[in-house]
């Protein structure tokens, strides 16, 4: 009987010990679970743009052709029919004839419009011809540029203990990070041209046509003014000008302006250990390496305007374009953060942390004649409020 009671009593004590140890273990395990969260700032979202522009791709200009000397006035060193705004000097029957009286090169096939063209002191006659408007390319570059962005977000992290001793512990952590509204803007000008015209002034030596009695012939616009022709001889001078001057008159400039805007949202889930050192009973320092995956949502807007600005200040739009694109991709990520926590009592704690997040491979998006490349890697910093259970 006594032996039976001993067995029963021993079993009771044994079960009580097992239950007590299990309860104690469950209490310790429960205290090893923690959860924290807080606001973050994530920066370094870098966008690079490359490519061309619509203005360059389509070959749009403020004038129909490149700037050139006026048509119709010929070379100043070759015999030619020359038409001016205020007269003409053309070939006649003897200009190209080596047996002509006085030799080749002279012409009586000419006329001028107003007396102001004749310089009586120098015995010269000036003719003027304004050129057609033409463009000169001043800048024609590829489109390049980059911009960065920083955005606010939220981080949530929970973990439970793997290994610990008096001052060190290693926890397994699962985290979530969300960042919204990382906005990057950049502008670029890749093409610039000037619209102008070339005005020619040809001066002829007409001393041989000045009559000592009647003087120089009157302009063709005056009554009985001189107007030569191919076959009717008259006062003659050289078909080639003694001098030619060219003056450029600028009319306007035209340039394109491109503006880009990129908006990025990022959602990231990570796994990794957290290594904590209890520097004091109240202050804990931690290091958290991470591996994970991110979903990156990117919206791109591109606007280009080709604007002509006159020398007087007025503007006109030669072309305008707008493009909008969106993209969403998954990327592998890694990171490393370090932080410090202060024990607030009753299991609560507060802290700060900072570090760097890496994203494998850029996010690329084609928009208009450009390609944009987003690298979401960058620094992260935040505040923490947490509790250990």
mmCIF file of C-alpha atoms in Angstrom:
data_model
loop_
_atom_site.group_PDB
_atom_site.id
_atom_site.type_symbol
_atom_site.label_atom_id
_atom_site.label_comp_id
_atom_site.label_asym_id
_atom_site.label_seq_id
_atom_site.Cartn_x
_atom_site.Cartn_y
_atom_site.Cartn_z
ATOM 1 C CA UNK A 1 0.000 0.000 0.000
ATOM 2 C CA UNK A 2 2.783 2.306 0.934
ATOM 3 C CA UNK A 3 4.643 1.311 -2.220
ATOM 4 C CA UNK A 4 1.602 2.100 -4.335
ATOM 5 C CA UNK A 5 1.204 5.501 -2.762
ATOM 6 C CA UNK A 6 4.875 6.206 -3.437
ATOM 7 C CA UNK A 7 4.401 5.430 -7.108
ATOM 8 C CA UNK A 8 1.315 7.599 -7.359
ATOM 9 C CA UNK A 9 2.931 10.433 -5.487
ATOM 10 C CA UNK A 10 6.064 10.268 -7.669
ATOM 11 C CA UNK A 11 3.988 10.403 -10.835
ATOM 12 C CA UNK A 12 2.138 13.466 -9.648
ATOM 13 C CA UNK A 13 5.313 15.296 -8.863
ATOM 14 C CA UNK A 14 6.786 14.278 -12.203
ATOM 15 C CA UNK A 15 3.816 15.631 -14.171
ATOM 16 C CA UNK A 16 3.813 18.839 -12.160
ATOM 17 C CA UNK A 17 7.470 19.352 -12.976
ATOM 18 C CA UNK A 18 6.866 18.724 -16.696
ATOM 19 C CA UNK A 19 3.915 21.156 -16.768
ATOM 20 C CA UNK A 20 5.899 23.780 -14.914
ATOM 21 C CA UNK A 21 8.866 23.495 -17.227
ATOM 22 C CA UNK A 22 6.622 23.641 -20.306
ATOM 23 C CA UNK A 23 4.825 26.698 -18.968
ATOM 24 C CA UNK A 24 8.115 28.384 -18.173
ATOM 25 C CA UNK A 25 9.407 27.571 -21.666
ATOM 26 C CA UNK A 26 6.247 28.934 -23.277
ATOM 27 C CA UNK A 27 6.622 32.136 -21.298
ATOM 28 C CA UNK A 28 10.204 32.553 -22.476
ATOM 29 C CA UNK A 29 9.276 31.738 -26.088
ATOM 30 C CA UNK A 30 6.427 34.211 -26.021
ATOM 31 C CA UNK A 31 8.748 36.921 -24.721
ATOM 32 C CA UNK A 32 11.052 36.263 -27.659
ATOM 33 C CA UNK A 33 8.519 37.453 -30.247
ATOM 34 C CA UNK A 34 8.519 41.133 -31.241
ATOM 35 C CA UNK A 35 6.764 43.455 -33.654
ATOM 36 C CA UNK A 36 7.699 46.994 -34.747
ATOM 37 C CA UNK A 37 6.817 49.623 -37.315
ATOM 38 C CA UNK A 38 7.267 53.242 -38.178
ATOM 39 C CA UNK A 39 7.723 55.902 -40.855
ATOM 40 C CA UNK A 40 10.683 55.825 -43.197
ATOM 41 C CA UNK A 41 12.334 57.944 -45.842
ATOM 42 C CA UNK A 42 13.882 56.210 -48.818
ATOM 43 C CA UNK A 43 16.077 58.124 -51.215
ATOM 44 C CA UNK A 44 18.358 57.673 -54.149
ATOM 45 C CA UNK A 45 15.694 56.662 -56.693
ATOM 46 C CA UNK A 46 17.709 57.558 -59.796
ATOM 47 C CA UNK A 47 16.242 57.939 -63.280
ATOM 48 C CA UNK A 48 18.398 58.258 -66.400
ATOM 49 C CA UNK A 49 17.032 59.288 -69.801
ATOM 50 C CA UNK A 50 18.584 58.623 -73.207
ATOM 51 C CA UNK A 51 17.522 58.796 -76.844
ATOM 52 C CA UNK A 52 16.471 61.583 -79.178
ATOM 53 C CA UNK A 53 13.593 64.033 -79.650
ATOM 54 C CA UNK A 54 10.598 64.352 -81.947
ATOM 55 C CA UNK A 55 11.988 67.600 -83.381
ATOM 56 C CA UNK A 56 15.164 65.788 -84.428
ATOM 57 C CA UNK A 57 13.454 62.563 -85.497
ATOM 58 C CA UNK A 58 10.933 64.331 -87.710
ATOM 59 C CA UNK A 59 13.439 66.932 -88.980
ATOM 60 C CA UNK A 60 11.252 69.929 -88.113
ATOM 61 C CA UNK A 61 12.693 73.403 -88.764
ATOM 62 C CA UNK A 62 11.669 77.057 -88.619
ATOM 63 C CA UNK A 63 12.635 77.549 -92.291
ATOM 64 C CA UNK A 64 12.221 75.310 -95.349
ATOM 65 C CA UNK A 65 15.955 74.934 -96.087
ATOM 66 C CA UNK A 66 19.399 75.565 -94.611
ATOM 67 C CA UNK A 67 20.753 79.094 -94.774
ATOM 68 C CA UNK A 68 22.285 79.893 -98.185
ATOM 69 C CA UNK A 69 23.333 82.871 -100.272
ATOM 70 C CA UNK A 70 20.577 84.419 -102.360
ATOM 71 C CA UNK A 71 19.715 82.574 -105.523
ATOM 72 C CA UNK A 72 20.081 84.385 -108.818
ATOM 73 C CA UNK A 73 23.133 86.529 -108.111
ATOM 74 C CA UNK A 74 25.696 83.950 -109.273
ATOM 75 C CA UNK A 75 29.329 83.741 -108.318
ATOM 76 C CA UNK A 76 31.170 87.084 -108.017
ATOM 77 C CA UNK A 77 34.086 85.636 -109.985
ATOM 78 C CA UNK A 78 32.181 84.124 -112.930
ATOM 79 C CA UNK A 79 30.123 85.661 -115.729
ATOM 80 C CA UNK A 80 26.441 85.192 -115.057
ATOM 81 C CA UNK A 81 22.939 86.567 -115.312
ATOM 82 C CA UNK A 82 22.395 88.365 -111.988
ATOM 83 C CA UNK A 83 18.987 89.421 -110.704
ATOM 84 C CA UNK A 84 18.756 91.857 -107.797
ATOM 85 C CA UNK A 85 15.991 93.364 -105.744
ATOM 86 C CA UNK A 86 16.817 96.744 -107.270
ATOM 87 C CA UNK A 87 17.959 95.886 -110.795
ATOM 88 C CA UNK A 88 19.893 93.373 -112.859
ATOM 89 C CA UNK A 89 23.257 92.762 -114.506
ATOM 90 C CA UNK A 90 22.982 90.107 -117.197
ATOM 91 C CA UNK A 91 25.013 88.645 -120.023
ATOM 92 C CA UNK A 92 24.846 90.353 -123.401
ATOM 93 C CA UNK A 93 25.912 89.297 -126.885
ATOM 94 C CA UNK A 94 29.567 90.151 -126.241
ATOM 95 C CA UNK A 95 30.098 89.103 -122.655
ATOM 96 C CA UNK A 96 31.296 85.617 -123.517
ATOM 97 C CA UNK A 97 32.793 86.578 -126.898
ATOM 98 C CA UNK A 98 36.617 86.706 -126.791
ATOM 99 C CA UNK A 99 36.569 88.821 -129.968
ATOM 100 C CA UNK A 100 34.238 91.481 -128.570
ATOM 101 C CA UNK A 101 35.371 95.079 -128.680
ATOM 102 C CA UNK A 102 37.243 95.704 -125.472
ATOM 103 C CA UNK A 103 37.494 91.972 -124.817
ATOM 104 C CA UNK A 104 35.058 89.591 -123.133
ATOM 105 C CA UNK A 105 33.376 90.177 -119.790
ATOM 106 C CA UNK A 106 31.552 93.469 -120.329
ATOM 107 C CA UNK A 107 27.799 93.915 -120.630
ATOM 108 C CA UNK A 108 25.318 96.629 -121.604
ATOM 109 C CA UNK A 109 22.442 94.367 -120.475
ATOM 110 C CA UNK A 110 21.848 96.046 -117.090
ATOM 111 C CA UNK A 111 19.482 98.370 -115.257
ATOM 112 C CA UNK A 112 19.060 99.834 -111.800
ATOM 113 C CA UNK A 113 16.039 101.208 -109.927
ATOM 114 C CA UNK A 114 16.969 104.296 -107.929
ATOM 115 C CA UNK A 115 19.564 107.041 -108.017
ATOM 116 C CA UNK A 116 20.767 106.251 -104.511
ATOM 117 C CA UNK A 117 22.509 103.158 -105.857
ATOM 118 C CA UNK A 118 24.999 105.292 -107.796
ATOM 119 C CA UNK A 119 27.998 106.714 -105.936
ATOM 120 C CA UNK A 120 29.163 109.644 -108.045
ATOM 121 C CA UNK A 121 32.297 110.172 -105.986
ATOM 122 C CA UNK A 122 33.557 106.637 -106.514
ATOM 123 C CA UNK A 123 31.816 105.989 -109.840
ATOM 124 C CA UNK A 124 30.294 102.760 -108.507
ATOM 125 C CA UNK A 125 26.860 101.227 -108.765
ATOM 126 C CA UNK A 126 25.530 99.031 -105.939
ATOM 127 C CA UNK A 127 22.910 96.288 -106.219
ATOM 128 C CA UNK A 128 21.184 94.508 -103.346
ATOM 129 C CA UNK A 129 19.529 91.118 -103.026
ATOM 130 C CA UNK A 130 18.032 89.817 -99.758
ATOM 131 C CA UNK A 131 18.249 86.051 -99.325
ATOM 132 C CA UNK A 132 15.495 83.645 -98.441
ATOM 133 C CA UNK A 133 15.101 82.698 -94.769
ATOM 134 C CA UNK A 134 17.123 79.613 -93.884
ATOM 135 C CA UNK A 135 18.102 77.774 -90.729
ATOM 136 C CA UNK A 136 21.500 77.122 -89.187
ATOM 137 C CA UNK A 137 21.790 74.293 -86.685
ATOM 138 C CA UNK A 138 23.459 75.498 -83.496
ATOM 139 C CA UNK A 139 22.884 72.429 -81.341
ATOM 140 C CA UNK A 140 21.971 68.876 -82.269
ATOM 141 C CA UNK A 141 22.710 66.569 -79.328
ATOM 142 C CA UNK A 142 21.414 63.247 -78.025
ATOM 143 C CA UNK A 143 18.985 63.508 -75.134
ATOM 144 C CA UNK A 144 20.657 62.704 -71.833
ATOM 145 C CA UNK A 145 19.872 63.517 -68.231
ATOM 146 C CA UNK A 146 19.315 62.110 -64.795
ATOM 147 C CA UNK A 147 17.358 62.980 -61.665
ATOM 148 C CA UNK A 148 16.917 61.583 -58.172
ATOM 149 C CA UNK A 149 13.995 61.365 -55.769
ATOM 150 C CA UNK A 150 13.326 60.773 -52.082
ATOM 151 C CA UNK A 151 9.942 59.621 -50.805
ATOM 152 C CA UNK A 152 8.231 58.768 -47.510
ATOM 153 C CA UNK A 153 6.963 55.331 -46.641
ATOM 154 C CA UNK A 154 6.229 52.771 -43.949
ATOM 155 C CA UNK A 155 8.173 49.812 -42.609
ATOM 156 C CA UNK A 156 6.735 46.892 -40.612
ATOM 157 C CA UNK A 157 8.957 44.216 -39.126
ATOM 158 C CA UNK A 158 8.357 41.199 -36.899
ATOM 159 C CA UNK A 159 10.633 38.502 -35.629
ATOM 160 C CA UNK A 160 11.332 35.785 -33.088
ATOM 161 C CA UNK A 161 14.453 34.542 -31.423
ATOM 162 C CA UNK A 162 16.769 31.857 -32.714
ATOM 163 C CA UNK A 163 19.799 32.094 -30.456
ATOM 164 C CA UNK A 164 20.671 34.249 -27.458
ATOM 165 C CA UNK A 165 22.937 34.611 -24.453
ATOM 166 C CA UNK A 166 23.342 37.263 -21.818
ATOM 167 C CA UNK A 167 24.138 40.156 -24.223
ATOM 168 C CA UNK A 168 23.737 38.778 -27.751
ATOM 169 C CA UNK A 169 20.763 37.423 -29.642
ATOM 170 C CA UNK A 170 19.990 36.440 -33.221
ATOM 171 C CA UNK A 171 16.388 36.713 -34.414
ATOM 172 C CA UNK A 172 14.644 35.704 -37.599
ATOM 173 C CA UNK A 173 12.852 38.731 -39.108
ATOM 174 C CA UNK A 174 10.191 39.219 -41.767
ATOM 175 C CA UNK A 175 9.680 42.770 -43.045
ATOM 176 C CA UNK A 176 7.498 44.873 -45.286
ATOM 177 C CA UNK A 177 8.451 48.223 -46.760
ATOM 178 C CA UNK A 178 6.192 50.492 -48.789
ATOM 179 C CA UNK A 179 7.245 53.729 -50.461
ATOM 180 C CA UNK A 180 4.808 55.938 -52.341
ATOM 181 C CA UNK A 181 5.180 58.962 -54.587
ATOM 182 C CA UNK A 182 8.882 59.008 -55.387
ATOM 183 C CA UNK A 183 8.767 61.761 -58.017
ATOM 184 C CA UNK A 184 11.667 62.602 -60.340
ATOM 185 C CA UNK A 185 11.610 65.494 -62.779
ATOM 186 C CA UNK A 186 14.081 66.591 -65.400
ATOM 187 C CA UNK A 187 14.168 68.889 -68.407
ATOM 188 C CA UNK A 188 16.362 68.885 -71.482
ATOM 189 C CA UNK A 189 16.987 70.796 -74.703
ATOM 190 C CA UNK A 190 18.649 68.803 -77.451
ATOM 191 C CA UNK A 191 18.061 70.941 -80.549
ATOM 192 C CA UNK A 192 18.595 74.640 -81.261
ATOM 193 C CA UNK A 193 18.642 76.471 -84.584
ATOM 194 C CA UNK A 194 18.787 80.026 -85.832
ATOM 195 C CA UNK A 195 16.646 81.344 -88.675
ATOM 196 C CA UNK A 196 18.237 84.126 -90.669
ATOM 197 C CA UNK A 197 18.847 85.372 -94.164
ATOM 198 C CA UNK A 198 21.932 86.439 -96.087
ATOM 199 C CA UNK A 199 21.690 89.816 -97.833
ATOM 200 C CA UNK A 200 24.149 90.393 -100.693
ATOM 201 C CA UNK A 201 25.470 93.726 -101.895
ATOM 202 C CA UNK A 202 27.393 93.744 -105.193
ATOM 203 C CA UNK A 203 29.306 96.878 -106.185
ATOM 204 C CA UNK A 204 30.336 97.495 -109.814
ATOM 205 C CA UNK A 205 32.894 99.886 -111.218
ATOM 206 C CA UNK A 206 30.907 101.950 -113.740
ATOM 207 C CA UNK A 207 33.433 104.708 -114.483
ATOM 208 C CA UNK A 208 33.432 103.720 -118.150
ATOM 209 C CA UNK A 209 29.697 104.457 -118.437
ATOM 210 C CA UNK A 210 29.831 107.985 -117.076
ATOM 211 C CA UNK A 211 29.451 110.411 -120.002
ATOM 212 C CA UNK A 212 31.436 113.628 -119.469
ATOM 213 C CA UNK A 213 28.441 115.672 -120.675
ATOM 214 C CA UNK A 214 25.278 113.786 -119.721
ATOM 215 C CA UNK A 215 26.735 111.977 -116.697
ATOM 216 C CA UNK A 216 25.551 108.591 -115.570
ATOM 217 C CA UNK A 217 22.373 107.115 -117.122
ATOM 218 C CA UNK A 218 19.178 107.615 -115.158
ATOM 219 C CA UNK A 219 17.581 104.609 -113.370
ATOM 220 C CA UNK A 220 15.056 102.542 -115.281
ATOM 221 C CA UNK A 221 12.297 103.772 -113.004
ATOM 222 C CA UNK A 222 12.803 107.385 -114.170
ATOM 223 C CA UNK A 223 11.397 108.787 -117.460
ATOM 224 C CA UNK A 224 13.842 107.960 -120.259
ATOM 225 C CA UNK A 225 15.901 105.920 -117.762
ATOM 226 C CA UNK A 226 18.362 103.359 -119.063
ATOM 227 C CA UNK A 227 17.268 99.716 -119.388
ATOM 228 C CA UNK A 228 19.686 97.511 -121.291
ATOM 229 C CA UNK A 229 18.920 94.297 -123.137
ATOM 230 C CA UNK A 230 20.848 91.378 -124.640
ATOM 231 C CA UNK A 231 21.132 92.561 -128.203
ATOM 232 C CA UNK A 232 20.995 96.376 -128.032
ATOM 233 C CA UNK A 233 24.394 97.990 -127.357
ATOM 234 C CA UNK A 234 24.607 100.696 -124.715
ATOM 235 C CA UNK A 235 26.879 101.889 -121.922
ATOM 236 C CA UNK A 236 28.791 98.840 -120.670
ATOM 237 C CA UNK A 237 30.759 97.754 -117.610
ATOM 238 C CA UNK A 238 32.141 94.466 -116.284
ATOM 239 C CA UNK A 239 29.633 91.671 -115.739
ATOM 240 C CA UNK A 240 31.442 90.667 -112.508
ATOM 241 C CA UNK A 241 31.232 92.922 -109.449
ATOM 242 C CA UNK A 242 34.340 94.620 -108.169
ATOM 243 C CA UNK A 243 33.318 93.652 -104.624
ATOM 244 C CA UNK A 244 30.688 91.608 -102.869
ATOM 245 C CA UNK A 245 29.631 91.837 -99.231
ATOM 246 C CA UNK A 246 27.224 89.609 -97.374
ATOM 247 C CA UNK A 247 25.323 90.554 -94.239
ATOM 248 C CA UNK A 248 23.440 88.083 -92.078
ATOM 249 C CA UNK A 249 20.102 89.210 -90.692
ATOM 250 C CA UNK A 250 18.814 87.088 -87.815
ATOM 251 C CA UNK A 251 15.063 86.555 -87.724
ATOM 252 C CA UNK A 252 14.417 84.056 -84.912
ATOM 253 C CA UNK A 253 15.640 81.020 -83.008
ATOM 254 C CA UNK A 254 13.887 77.695 -82.522
ATOM 255 C CA UNK A 255 14.539 75.198 -79.736
ATOM 256 C CA UNK A 256 12.862 72.153 -78.276
ATOM 257 C CA UNK A 257 12.136 71.745 -74.585
ATOM 258 C CA UNK A 258 11.447 68.322 -73.086
ATOM 259 C CA UNK A 259 10.058 67.791 -69.605
ATOM 260 C CA UNK A 260 9.954 64.371 -67.969
ATOM 261 C CA UNK A 261 8.151 63.259 -64.828
ATOM 262 C CA UNK A 262 8.521 59.838 -63.236
ATOM 263 C CA UNK A 263 6.384 58.641 -60.292
ATOM 264 C CA UNK A 264 7.438 55.466 -58.519
ATOM 265 C CA UNK A 265 5.792 53.276 -55.863
ATOM 266 C CA UNK A 266 7.673 50.392 -54.280
ATOM 267 C CA UNK A 267 6.495 47.433 -52.195
ATOM 268 C CA UNK A 268 9.118 45.160 -50.685
ATOM 269 C CA UNK A 269 9.057 41.964 -48.610
ATOM 270 C CA UNK A 270 12.302 40.825 -46.983
ATOM 271 C CA UNK A 271 13.645 37.978 -44.869
ATOM 272 C CA UNK A 272 16.809 37.856 -42.824
ATOM 273 C CA UNK A 273 18.450 37.650 -39.426
ATOM 274 C CA UNK A 274 18.633 40.467 -36.903
ATOM 275 C CA UNK A 275 21.722 40.530 -34.689
ATOM 276 C CA UNK A 276 21.211 42.465 -31.453
ATOM 277 C CA UNK A 277 23.705 43.513 -28.791
ATOM 278 C CA UNK A 278 22.412 44.677 -25.431
ATOM 279 C CA UNK A 279 24.810 47.546 -24.834
ATOM 280 C CA UNK A 280 23.018 48.304 -21.550
ATOM 281 C CA UNK A 281 19.844 47.120 -19.911
ATOM 282 C CA UNK A 282 18.011 49.933 -21.732
ATOM 283 C CA UNK A 283 19.897 50.395 -25.013
ATOM 284 C CA UNK A 284 20.062 47.695 -27.687
ATOM 285 C CA UNK A 285 22.033 47.955 -30.933
ATOM 286 C CA UNK A 286 21.108 45.859 -33.958
ATOM 287 C CA UNK A 287 22.276 44.932 -37.447
ATOM 288 C CA UNK A 288 19.831 43.513 -40.012
ATOM 289 C CA UNK A 289 20.926 42.062 -43.376
ATOM 290 C CA UNK A 290 18.017 41.388 -45.742
ATOM 291 C CA UNK A 291 17.066 39.458 -48.852
ATOM 292 C CA UNK A 292 13.757 39.941 -50.558
ATOM 293 C CA UNK A 293 11.640 40.826 -53.543
ATOM 294 C CA UNK A 294 10.142 44.146 -54.623
ATOM 295 C CA UNK A 295 7.265 45.154 -56.837
ATOM 296 C CA UNK A 296 8.020 48.489 -58.514
ATOM 297 C CA UNK A 297 5.290 50.519 -60.180
ATOM 298 C CA UNK A 298 6.475 53.339 -62.441
ATOM 299 C CA UNK A 299 4.527 56.020 -64.332
ATOM 300 C CA UNK A 300 6.279 58.184 -66.920
ATOM 301 C CA UNK A 301 5.087 61.392 -68.596
ATOM 302 C CA UNK A 302 6.965 63.156 -71.373
ATOM 303 C CA UNK A 303 6.146 66.516 -72.973
ATOM 304 C CA UNK A 304 8.075 68.146 -75.816
ATOM 305 C CA UNK A 305 7.484 71.550 -77.386
ATOM 306 C CA UNK A 306 9.352 73.046 -80.342
ATOM 307 C CA UNK A 307 9.108 76.836 -80.051
ATOM 308 C CA UNK A 308 10.234 79.600 -82.393
ATOM 309 C CA UNK A 309 11.178 82.910 -80.775
ATOM 310 C CA UNK A 310 11.420 85.966 -83.013
ATOM 311 C CA UNK A 311 14.160 88.550 -82.483
ATOM 312 C CA UNK A 312 11.431 90.942 -81.374
ATOM 313 C CA UNK A 313 10.335 88.556 -78.635
ATOM 314 C CA UNK A 314 7.193 86.961 -80.067
ATOM 315 C CA UNK A 315 6.851 83.180 -79.956
ATOM 316 C CA UNK A 316 5.081 80.539 -82.011
ATOM 317 C CA UNK A 317 4.757 76.788 -81.500
ATOM 318 C CA UNK A 318 6.095 74.626 -84.309
ATOM 319 C CA UNK A 319 5.222 71.297 -82.700
ATOM 320 C CA UNK A 320 4.095 69.728 -79.438
ATOM 321 C CA UNK A 321 3.949 66.094 -78.264
ATOM 322 C CA UNK A 322 2.930 64.229 -75.108
ATOM 323 C CA UNK A 323 3.544 60.604 -74.103
ATOM 324 C CA UNK A 324 2.339 58.625 -71.072
ATOM 325 C CA UNK A 325 3.527 55.154 -70.077
ATOM 326 C CA UNK A 326 3.236 52.842 -67.073
ATOM 327 C CA UNK A 327 5.174 49.749 -66.046
ATOM 328 C CA UNK A 328 5.142 47.304 -63.131
ATOM 329 C CA UNK A 329 7.945 44.802 -62.534
ATOM 330 C CA UNK A 330 9.297 42.459 -59.875
ATOM 331 C CA UNK A 331 12.917 42.672 -58.779
ATOM 332 C CA UNK A 332 15.107 40.851 -56.256
ATOM 333 C CA UNK A 333 16.486 43.056 -53.502
ATOM 334 C CA UNK A 334 19.024 43.003 -50.715
ATOM 335 C CA UNK A 335 19.893 45.434 -47.975
ATOM 336 C CA UNK A 336 21.648 46.169 -44.731
ATOM 337 C CA UNK A 337 20.421 48.381 -41.898
ATOM 338 C CA UNK A 338 21.733 49.264 -38.448
ATOM 339 C CA UNK A 339 19.696 50.655 -35.578
ATOM 340 C CA UNK A 340 19.464 51.490 -31.902
ATOM 341 C CA UNK A 341 16.499 50.865 -29.571
ATOM 342 C CA UNK A 342 15.672 52.275 -26.138
ATOM 343 C CA UNK A 343 13.606 50.183 -23.725
ATOM 344 C CA UNK A 344 10.476 52.080 -22.604
ATOM 345 C CA UNK A 345 9.279 49.469 -20.153
ATOM 346 C CA UNK A 346 6.460 46.920 -20.172
ATOM 347 C CA UNK A 347 7.880 45.412 -23.374
ATOM 348 C CA UNK A 348 7.716 48.613 -25.415
ATOM 349 C CA UNK A 349 10.716 50.179 -27.119
ATOM 350 C CA UNK A 350 11.518 52.998 -29.559
ATOM 351 C CA UNK A 351 14.422 53.487 -31.893
ATOM 352 C CA UNK A 352 15.978 54.685 -35.101
ATOM 353 C CA UNK A 353 17.667 52.911 -37.971
ATOM 354 C CA UNK A 354 19.398 53.595 -41.271
ATOM 355 C CA UNK A 355 21.002 51.689 -44.088
ATOM 356 C CA UNK A 356 21.051 50.950 -47.788
ATOM 357 C CA UNK A 357 18.795 48.911 -50.078
ATOM 358 C CA UNK A 358 19.986 47.378 -53.341
ATOM 359 C CA UNK A 359 17.714 46.379 -56.232
ATOM 360 C CA UNK A 360 18.937 43.900 -58.819
ATOM 361 C CA UNK A 361 18.518 45.276 -62.371
ATOM 362 C CA UNK A 362 17.069 48.624 -63.365
ATOM 363 C CA UNK A 363 13.486 49.200 -64.446
ATOM 364 C CA UNK A 364 13.417 50.298 -68.102
ATOM 365 C CA UNK A 365 10.582 51.959 -69.949
ATOM 366 C CA UNK A 366 10.330 53.343 -73.507
ATOM 367 C CA UNK A 367 8.551 56.663 -73.805
ATOM 368 C CA UNK A 368 8.393 58.470 -77.145
ATOM 369 C CA UNK A 369 11.840 58.574 -78.778
ATOM 370 C CA UNK A 370 13.459 58.098 -75.354
ATOM 371 C CA UNK A 371 14.308 55.295 -72.969
ATOM 372 C CA UNK A 372 14.151 55.800 -69.211
ATOM 373 C CA UNK A 373 16.048 53.634 -66.737
ATOM 374 C CA UNK A 374 15.113 53.623 -63.033
ATOM 375 C CA UNK A 375 17.482 52.377 -60.325
ATOM 376 C CA UNK A 376 15.480 52.140 -57.061
ATOM 377 C CA UNK A 377 18.559 51.391 -54.941
ATOM 378 C CA UNK A 378 19.292 53.933 -52.246
ATOM 379 C CA UNK A 379 19.482 54.812 -48.588
ATOM 380 C CA UNK A 380 16.697 54.214 -46.097
ATOM 381 C CA UNK A 381 16.190 55.740 -42.647
ATOM 382 C CA UNK A 382 13.318 55.569 -40.214
ATOM 383 C CA UNK A 383 11.838 55.645 -36.753
ATOM 384 C CA UNK A 384 10.679 52.591 -34.819
ATOM 385 C CA UNK A 385 8.041 51.909 -32.171
ATOM 386 C CA UNK A 386 7.796 48.294 -31.156
ATOM 387 C CA UNK A 387 6.864 45.780 -28.496
ATOM 388 C CA UNK A 388 8.291 42.509 -27.311
ATOM 389 C CA UNK A 389 5.808 39.825 -26.321
#
